[in-house]
Coordinates of C-alpha atoms in Angstrom, one line a residue:
Chain A
M1 CA 0.3 0.0 0.2
N2 CA 1.4 3.6 -1.2
A3 CA 1.5 5.1 2.0
I4 CA 2.0 8.7 0.9
V5 CA -1.0 8.9 -0.8
V6 CA -3.5 6.9 2.4
I7 CA -1.3 10.3 3.6
I8 CA -2.7 12.8 1.1
A9 CA -5.7 11.1 0.8
T10 CA -6.0 11.2 4.4
V11 CA -4.9 14.9 5.6
I12 CA -8.0 16.2 1.9
A13 CA -10.6 13.8 4.1
L14 CA -9.7 15.5 7.6
A15 CA -9.7 19.0 5.9
F16 CA -12.8 18.4 4.4
D17 CA -15.0 17.0 7.2
A18 CA -13.4 20.2 8.6
S19 CA -14.5 22.9 7.2
F20 CA -15.4 22.2 3.5
A21 CA -18.4 19.9 4.4
G22 CA -20.3 22.3 5.4
I23 CA -21.4 23.1 2.3
F24 CA -23.8 20.2 1.7
T25 CA -24.7 21.2 5.7
L26 CA -28.3 20.4 5.9
R27 CA -29.1 23.5 8.2
S28 CA -32.6 23.2 8.2
T29 CA -32.5 19.1 9.7
G30 CA -30.0 19.8 12.3
S31 CA -27.4 19.9 10.9
I32 CA -26.3 17.0 9.3
T33 CA -23.5 16.3 7.3
P34 CA -21.2 14.3 5.4
Q35 CA -18.3 12.8 6.5
A36 CA -15.2 11.7 4.2
I37 CA -13.8 9.7 6.5
P38 CA -16.0 7.0 6.4
C39 CA -15.7 7.0 3.0
L40 CA -11.3 6.0 2.9
V41 CA -12.2 4.1 6.4
V42 CA -14.3 1.8 3.1
F43 CA -12.2 1.8 0.7
I44 CA -9.0 0.7 2.6
A45 CA -10.8 -2.0 4.9
L46 CA -12.1 -3.6 1.6
F47 CA -8.4 -3.0 -0.4
A48 CA -5.8 -3.0 1.6
P49 CA -4.4 -6.0 3.2
E50 CA -6.0 -6.7 7.1
T51 CA -3.9 -5.5 9.2
A52 CA -2.3 -2.7 7.1
A53 CA -6.5 -1.9 7.2
L54 CA -6.8 -2.3 10.7
F55 CA -3.1 -0.1 11.0
V56 CA -5.0 3.0 8.9
A57 CA -8.1 2.6 10.6
L58 CA -6.6 3.0 13.9
A59 CA -4.3 6.1 13.0
L60 CA -7.8 7.6 10.9
G61 CA -10.2 7.4 14.4
I62 CA -7.2 8.7 16.8
L63 CA -7.3 11.8 13.5
V64 CA -10.2 11.7 13.5
D65 CA -10.5 12.1 18.0
L66 CA -8.2 15.0 17.4
S67 CA -9.9 17.2 15.1
P68 CA -11.7 20.1 15.8
G69 CA -14.6 20.0 17.9
H70 CA -14.5 15.9 18.5
G71 CA -13.5 14.6 22.2
E72 CA -14.3 17.5 23.8
L73 CA -13.1 17.0 27.5
G74 CA -12.1 21.4 28.6
E75 CA -9.1 23.1 28.0
G76 CA -7.7 22.3 24.4
A77 CA -7.8 18.4 25.4
H78 CA -9.7 15.1 23.8
L79 CA -10.9 12.3 23.9
I80 CA -8.9 9.7 22.0
G81 CA -10.3 6.6 21.9
P82 CA -13.9 7.1 20.4
N83 CA -14.0 6.6 17.0
A84 CA -10.3 5.3 16.7
L85 CA -11.7 2.0 17.9
G86 CA -14.7 2.8 16.4
F87 CA -12.8 2.1 12.7
V88 CA -11.2 -0.5 13.6
V89 CA -14.8 -2.6 15.1
T90 CA -16.5 -1.3 11.6
T91 CA -13.0 -2.1 9.1
L92 CA -12.9 -5.7 11.4
L93 CA -16.6 -6.3 10.5
I94 CA -15.7 -5.5 6.6
L95 CA -12.8 -7.4 6.9
R96 CA -14.9 -10.9 7.1
V97 CA -17.3 -9.9 4.4
R98 CA -15.5 -8.1 1.9
N99 CA -14.2 -11.5 -0.2
I100 CA -18.0 -12.5 -0.6
V101 CA -19.0 -9.1 -2.4
F102 CA -18.5 -6.7 -5.3
R103 CA -15.9 -5.1 -4.0
R104 CA -15.7 -2.5 -7.4
R105 CA -18.9 -1.6 -6.9
I106 CA -19.8 1.8 -5.9
L107 CA -23.2 1.0 -4.5
T108 CA -20.9 -2.0 -2.3
I109 CA -18.7 1.6 -1.3
A110 CA -22.1 4.1 -0.4
F111 CA -23.6 0.1 1.4
F112 CA -20.3 0.0 3.5
T113 CA -20.0 3.6 4.1
A114 CA -23.2 3.8 5.5
G115 CA -22.8 1.4 7.9
A116 CA -19.8 2.1 9.1
V117 CA -21.5 5.2 10.3
I118 CA -23.8 3.2 12.6
V119 CA -21.6 1.0 13.9
T120 CA -18.8 3.4 14.8
A121 CA -21.6 5.4 16.9
A122 CA -22.2 2.1 18.4
V123 CA -19.0 1.6 19.6
Q124 CA -18.4 5.9 19.9
A125 CA -21.0 5.6 22.2
F126 CA -20.0 2.2 23.9
V127 CA -16.6 3.8 24.8
L128 CA -18.6 7.0 26.6
I129 CA -20.6 5.2 28.0
T130 CA -18.2 2.7 29.7
R131 CA -15.4 5.6 29.8
G132 CA -18.5 7.1 31.9
L133 CA -18.5 4.0 34.6
M134 CA -15.3 4.6 35.8
P135 CA -15.0 6.1 39.9
W136 CA -13.2 9.0 38.2
N137 CA -14.8 10.4 35.2
P138 CA -18.7 11.5 35.0
A139 CA -21.4 10.0 33.6
V140 CA -21.8 10.4 30.3
V141 CA -25.1 12.0 29.0
G142 CA -27.1 12.8 26.4
G143 CA -29.0 10.9 23.4
G144 CA -32.0 10.2 22.6
F145 CA -33.7 9.6 19.5
G146 CA -33.2 12.8 18.3
A147 CA -29.2 12.0 18.2
F148 CA -30.2 8.3 17.0
A149 CA -32.6 10.0 13.7
K150 CA -29.2 12.1 13.1
L151 CA -27.0 9.6 13.1
F152 CA -29.2 7.8 10.7
G153 CA -29.5 11.3 8.4
T154 CA -26.3 11.6 8.8
A155 CA -25.2 7.4 8.0
I156 CA -27.9 8.0 4.8
Y157 CA -25.6 11.6 3.2
T158 CA -22.1 9.9 4.0
G159 CA -24.0 7.3 1.7
L160 CA -24.8 9.4 -0.7
L161 CA -21.3 11.1 -0.2
A162 CA -19.6 7.8 -0.8
V163 CA -20.8 7.7 -4.3
P164 CA -19.2 10.7 -5.7
L165 CA -16.1 9.6 -3.6
G166 CA -16.1 5.7 -4.0
W167 CA -15.7 6.6 -7.5
Y168 CA -13.9 7.9 -7.1
F169 CA -10.4 5.5 -5.2
L170 CA -12.2 3.1 -7.6
S171 CA -10.6 4.9 -10.5
T172 CA -7.4 6.2 -8.5
I173 CA -7.2 2.3 -7.2
G174 CA -4.2 1.7 -9.2
M175 CA -2.1 4.8 -7.3
W176 CA -3.0 3.0 -4.2
K177 CA -1.0 -0.2 -4.3
F178 CA -3.1 -2.6 -2.8
H179 CA -0.7 -5.6 -4.5
S180 CA -0.7 -9.1 -2.2
P181 CA 2.4 -11.1 -2.4
T182 CA 0.7 -13.7 -5.1
G183 CA -0.6 -11.3 -7.2
R184 CA -3.6 -12.2 -7.2
R185 CA -5.9 -9.6 -9.4
A186 CA -8.0 -11.6 -9.5
T187 CA -9.4 -12.2 -5.9
W188 CA -11.0 -8.7 -6.5
R189 CA -14.6 -8.3 -7.9
Chain B
M1 CA -4.9 -15.3 8.8
S2 CA -4.0 -12.7 6.2
N3 CA -2.2 -13.5 3.5
Y4 CA -0.2 -11.6 3.3
G5 CA 3.3 -11.8 4.6
T6 CA 4.5 -8.5 4.5
F7 CA 2.4 -7.3 7.7
R8 CA 2.6 -10.4 9.9
K9 CA 5.7 -9.0 11.4
R10 CA 3.6 -6.0 13.2
A11 CA 0.6 -7.8 13.9
K12 CA 1.4 -8.2 17.6
A13 CA 1.8 -4.6 17.5
L14 CA -2.6 -3.9 16.8
P15 CA -3.5 -6.0 19.5
I16 CA -1.1 -3.6 21.9
A17 CA -1.9 -0.7 20.4
I18 CA -5.5 -0.8 20.9
A19 CA -5.0 -2.0 24.1
I20 CA -2.9 1.6 25.1
V21 CA -5.8 3.9 23.3
V22 CA -8.6 2.0 24.8
S23 CA -6.9 2.6 28.2
I24 CA -6.9 6.4 27.0
A25 CA -10.5 6.1 26.0
M26 CA -11.1 5.4 30.6
F27 CA -8.2 7.8 31.5
P28 CA -9.3 10.9 33.8
A29 CA -9.4 14.3 31.5
S30 CA -6.9 15.5 33.4
W31 CA -4.4 13.0 32.2
L32 CA -5.3 13.9 28.5
G33 CA -3.9 17.7 29.2
W34 CA -0.9 16.6 26.6
S35 CA -3.4 15.0 24.2
S36 CA -4.2 19.3 22.5
D37 CA -0.6 19.4 22.1
V38 CA -0.7 16.1 20.2
S39 CA -3.4 17.3 18.4
D40 CA -2.0 20.7 17.9
L41 CA 1.2 19.6 15.9
I42 CA -1.5 17.0 14.0
R43 CA -3.3 20.2 13.1
V44 CA 0.0 22.0 11.4
P45 CA -0.6 19.9 7.7
I46 CA -4.1 19.6 7.7
T47 CA -4.9 23.9 9.0
P48 CA -3.7 25.1 5.7
L49 CA -6.4 23.6 3.6
S50 CA -8.9 23.5 5.8
H51 CA -8.1 27.3 6.5
V52 CA -8.8 27.7 2.5
G53 CA -11.6 25.1 2.4
M54 CA -12.9 27.1 5.0
I55 CA -13.4 30.1 2.4
I56 CA -14.3 28.5 -0.4
K57 CA -17.6 26.9 1.8
S58 CA -18.1 30.7 3.8
W59 CA -18.2 32.1 0.0
V60 CA -20.2 29.4 -2.1
R61 CA -22.3 28.7 1.3
P62 CA -22.2 32.4 3.8
A63 CA -23.6 31.6 6.0
I64 CA -27.5 33.1 6.5
E65 CA -28.0 36.9 8.1
P66 CA -31.3 37.6 10.4
S67 CA -33.2 39.5 8.5
D68 CA -33.8 42.1 10.7
L69 CA -30.7 43.9 10.1
P70 CA -30.2 46.0 6.9
T71 CA -27.9 44.7 3.0
D72 CA -24.7 45.5 2.5
E73 CA -25.7 47.3 -0.2
K74 CA -23.7 50.4 0.0
E75 CA -21.1 51.5 1.6
R76 CA -22.6 55.1 3.8
Q77 CA -25.3 52.5 5.5
E78 CA -22.6 49.4 6.2
L79 CA -20.9 52.3 8.6
A80 CA -24.0 53.9 9.2
V81 CA -25.4 50.8 11.0
A82 CA -22.0 50.1 11.9
E83 CA -22.0 53.2 14.3
R84 CA -25.7 52.6 14.7
D85 CA -25.0 49.0 16.4
H86 CA -21.7 50.6 18.3
Y87 CA -23.5 53.2 20.1
R88 CA -26.6 50.8 20.5
Q89 CA -24.4 48.1 22.4
L90 CA -22.4 51.0 24.6
Y91 CA -25.8 52.4 25.0
H92 CA -28.1 48.9 27.2
A93 CA -24.2 48.6 28.1
Q94 CA -24.6 51.9 29.9
M95 CA -28.6 50.9 30.5
L96 CA -27.5 47.6 33.2
R97 CA -24.9 49.5 34.1
S98 CA -26.9 52.4 35.5
T99 CA -29.4 49.4 36.6
E100 CA -26.9 47.2 38.6
L101 CA -25.9 51.0 40.6
A102 CA -29.7 51.7 41.5
D103 CA -28.6 48.7 43.6
Q104 CA -25.8 49.2 44.4
L105 CA -26.6 52.8 46.2
R106 CA -27.7 51.5 49.6
S107 CA -23.8 50.4 50.1
M108 CA -22.3 53.8 48.7
Q109 CA -20.0 52.4 46.5
S110 CA -18.2 54.6 43.5
L111 CA -19.1 54.6 40.2
P112 CA -17.6 51.6 38.3
E113 CA -16.1 52.2 34.8
S114 CA -18.7 51.4 32.0
A115 CA -17.2 50.2 29.1
L116 CA -17.4 54.0 27.3
R117 CA -14.8 54.7 30.1
N118 CA -12.9 51.5 29.9
P119 CA -8.8 53.2 30.3
M120 CA -8.0 50.0 28.7
P121 CA -9.5 48.9 25.5
P122 CA -9.9 45.3 24.3
L123 CA -7.8 45.3 20.8
V124 CA -9.9 43.9 18.0
V125 CA -8.2 41.1 15.8
S126 CA -9.3 39.1 13.3
L127 CA -9.2 35.7 12.9
D128 CA -9.7 33.5 10.4
V129 CA -11.4 29.8 11.3
T130 CA -9.4 26.7 9.9
G131 CA -11.8 23.6 11.6
V132 CA -15.3 23.2 13.0
K133 CA -17.3 20.1 13.5
P134 CA -20.4 21.1 11.1
D135 CA -22.8 19.4 12.4
D136 CA -23.0 20.5 16.2
T137 CA -23.1 23.7 16.4
S138 CA -22.2 23.9 19.3
S139 CA -18.6 22.1 19.3
I140 CA -15.0 24.4 20.1
V141 CA -14.6 26.4 17.1
E142 CA -10.5 26.0 15.8
L143 CA -9.6 29.7 15.3
K144 CA -6.1 29.9 13.5
L145 CA -2.9 31.2 14.8
S146 CA -0.3 33.6 13.9
R147 CA 2.6 35.0 15.7
H148 CA 1.3 38.2 15.4
V149 CA -1.7 38.1 17.8
S150 CA -0.1 35.2 20.1
D151 CA -0.1 38.2 22.7
R152 CA -2.9 39.6 21.7
V153 CA -5.5 37.5 22.6
L154 CA -6.6 35.7 25.9
T155 CA -8.3 33.3 26.7
G156 CA -11.2 33.8 27.5
D157 CA -11.3 37.1 25.4
I158 CA -14.6 37.3 23.6
A159 CA -15.3 37.0 19.7
I160 CA -18.2 38.4 17.7
V161 CA -19.2 38.3 14.4
G162 CA -21.1 42.0 14.0
R163 CA -22.7 42.8 17.7
D164 CA -23.7 38.4 18.0
I165 CA -20.8 37.2 20.5
V166 CA -19.8 33.3 19.6
G167 CA -18.2 32.5 21.5
R168 CA -15.0 32.5 23.9
I169 CA -11.1 31.7 23.9
S170 CA -11.2 28.4 25.2
R171 CA -7.9 27.7 24.7
V172 CA -4.4 29.5 22.7
G173 CA -2.3 26.2 22.1
M174 CA 0.7 26.6 19.8
T175 CA -0.3 26.1 17.0
R176 CA -3.7 27.1 17.1
I177 CA -6.6 29.0 19.0
G178 CA -9.7 26.9 20.6
L179 CA -13.3 28.9 20.9
L180 CA -16.1 27.9 22.2
P181 CA -19.0 28.9 22.2
S182 CA -21.4 30.6 23.7
S183 CA -23.9 27.9 23.9
H184 CA -21.7 25.1 25.0
K185 CA -22.5 23.9 28.1
D186 CA -19.0 24.5 29.5
S187 CA -19.6 28.1 29.0
G188 CA -21.6 28.1 32.1
L189 CA -24.8 29.9 33.9
I190 CA -24.6 33.9 31.9
R191 CA -26.1 36.2 33.1
A192 CA -27.5 38.7 30.3
G193 CA -30.8 41.2 30.5
I194 CA -33.2 41.2 27.8
V195 CA -34.1 44.3 25.5
P196 CA -36.8 44.7 22.7
A197 CA -35.4 44.5 19.0
H198 CA -36.5 48.2 17.9
P199 CA -36.8 50.0 21.4
L200 CA -37.9 53.1 19.3
K201 CA -41.3 51.9 18.1
D202 CA -41.7 49.7 21.5
T203 CA -43.4 51.0 23.8
R204 CA -42.1 48.6 26.8
P205 CA -39.4 49.1 29.1
P206 CA -35.7 49.8 28.0
L207 CA -35.0 46.9 30.1
L208 CA -37.7 44.1 30.1
A209 CA -35.9 41.4 32.8
E210 CA -32.6 40.0 33.5
V211 CA -32.0 36.1 33.6
L212 CA -29.6 33.7 34.0
L213 CA -28.9 31.7 31.1
Q214 CA -28.3 28.2 31.1
P215 CA -26.2 26.4 27.6
T216 CA -28.3 23.1 26.0
G217 CA -24.6 22.3 24.3
N218 CA -27.9 21.6 21.4
G219 CA -26.4 25.9 20.2
Y220 CA -29.6 27.2 22.8
F221 CA -29.8 28.8 26.4
I222 CA -32.4 28.3 27.9
A223 CA -34.3 30.8 30.8
E224 CA -36.7 31.2 33.4
V225 CA -38.2 34.4 33.9
Q226 CA -41.5 36.3 35.8
A227 CA -44.4 36.3 33.7
N228 CA -45.5 39.7 33.5
R229 CA -42.1 40.7 32.4
G230 CA -44.4 40.7 28.2
I231 CA -41.7 39.2 27.1
Q232 CA -42.2 37.9 22.8
E233 CA -40.6 37.0 20.6
N234 CA -36.9 38.1 18.3
D235 CA -36.9 40.4 22.2
I236 CA -32.5 41.2 22.2
V237 CA -30.8 39.4 25.3
V238 CA -27.1 40.8 26.0
L239 CA -24.4 39.9 28.1
D240 CA -24.8 41.6 31.6
D241 CA -21.8 39.3 33.1
S242 CA -19.3 40.3 36.0
S243 CA -17.9 37.7 35.2
W244 CA -17.5 38.4 31.1
P245 CA -14.8 40.9 29.9
I246 CA -15.8 44.7 30.9
S247 CA -16.4 45.3 27.1
G248 CA -18.7 42.5 26.0
I249 CA -21.8 44.8 27.8
G250 CA -24.3 44.7 25.7
L251 CA -23.2 42.9 23.0
V252 CA -25.8 40.9 21.8
L253 CA -25.6 37.4 22.7
G254 CA -29.2 36.0 20.8
I255 CA -32.9 36.6 20.4
V256 CA -35.6 35.5 22.2
T257 CA -37.4 32.3 20.4
E258 CA -39.3 30.8 22.1
I259 CA -41.2 31.4 25.1
T260 CA -43.0 28.7 26.9
P261 CA -45.9 28.6 30.4
L262 CA -44.3 26.8 33.5
D263 CA -47.4 24.1 34.7
E264 CA -45.3 23.1 37.4
A265 CA -44.4 27.6 38.8
P266 CA -47.9 29.5 36.6
L267 CA -45.9 33.2 37.1
R268 CA -42.7 32.0 35.8
K269 CA -42.1 30.9 31.7
R270 CA -39.7 29.0 30.1
I271 CA -37.9 31.1 27.5
E272 CA -35.7 29.6 24.5
V273 CA -32.4 32.3 23.6
T274 CA -31.3 31.0 20.2
P275 CA -28.1 32.9 18.7
R276 CA -28.3 35.2 15.4
R277 CA -25.1 34.4 14.0
R278 CA -22.3 31.0 15.3
S279 CA -19.2 31.4 14.1
R280 CA -18.5 28.1 12.3
E281 CA -20.6 29.8 9.4
H282 CA -18.2 32.5 9.0
A283 CA -14.9 32.2 7.3
S284 CA -13.7 34.8 10.7
V285 CA -14.6 36.0 13.3
V286 CA -14.0 39.2 15.9
V287 CA -11.3 38.6 19.6
L288 CA -12.1 41.5 21.8
G289 CA -9.1 40.5 23.1
T290 CA -7.2 41.7 26.4
G291 CA -3.9 40.4 25.3
E292 CA -1.6 44.3 26.1
G293 CA 0.6 42.8 23.1
N294 CA 2.1 45.0 20.6
S295 CA 0.0 46.5 18.0
K296 CA 2.4 46.7 15.3

């Protein structure tokens, strides 16, 4: 896997999520905004070698956790873990099923991306609840039907964004160099 | 099992890395202060691109301006509006101050400094927004840190857009500045005054009520007022909190957007106050810096 391409894509995706994505925000429906990072995680999980995909997912999650607005703990501190573990679990799930899906279809990427948003959010909630159970941490608050509806909307919107992004990723797949050691490209469907 | 032998050597490192992340996720907040510095460093390559993205975003999809404000068509009109807003803020500041003074007359305290006579006027610093979380109206906003402003902006300084308060500086880091929106839960309770939106056309008193705003974390505030105060929707809520910098007294925190009676307290009403402007919808904000840096 070409690390430079991954780094460039990560920087662009993080910058997109922290700024440019605001163009697509649905202000009238609770500021639902699509995200680029889950598309990148899904794409890498579908094509990269297993261990590399997991490492990249972990790194991407840590970077998202350190992004503005995420995991705020006061005085600028960030909570590292919710997105990092969420992306790892998402990648693990995709790794289990990627051999039985048509990976090179844009719809596959879009569907997995929408699912990735929900799975990541579920892991985030689990991490935050577990963290809140620790006696030294305050109990977590929030959630409810409104938050769930917003999450569902975000998942669908991100899945829609994954259509053009997935097309772009697939059209540049040669640059990513996801070659297996045996070079069996026939396993790509 | 992986088919890719190239990465087998790192297979053991992954569970260790995940275990470390899980451990860190359980740390108390006081142990995670270092994460802000790590975030500062990691954001270095991302911030320029994010900055460009914010400029493009504000150009393609500008912030929704409040409908009751005039348009910016002519420079003269802009100047007149700016002056009017400025003097209206000063008027509100003075009115609130005089109300406070009336309460203090019993103890014969000396006249406190007003925003007009403040011996240390704030330094007006324009800072670009470089990073936001678009789907969260109350999350911390990232501002660009320039070398010449690092000693002029301090934690707690007020950020404004027009005459609307959009937040306070929560942190001045190595490479960026954190802006805590005023509706963020961590802003705490804010003392404010409610004034009519159009004082010249309104027969109600110039100061309708004093309230304690409670940020909800969902982009608006809630407060309780006496039912007989005549509060109406679109009334303006201005800052009147001595714990905030004095330069912000009289600036607008938001407008009353909803008034609901309280069943458990029939003589009181619950109001919702929504900020008219949000920093995340603008490419830049103005910080009323209280630092003492050189202004060259």
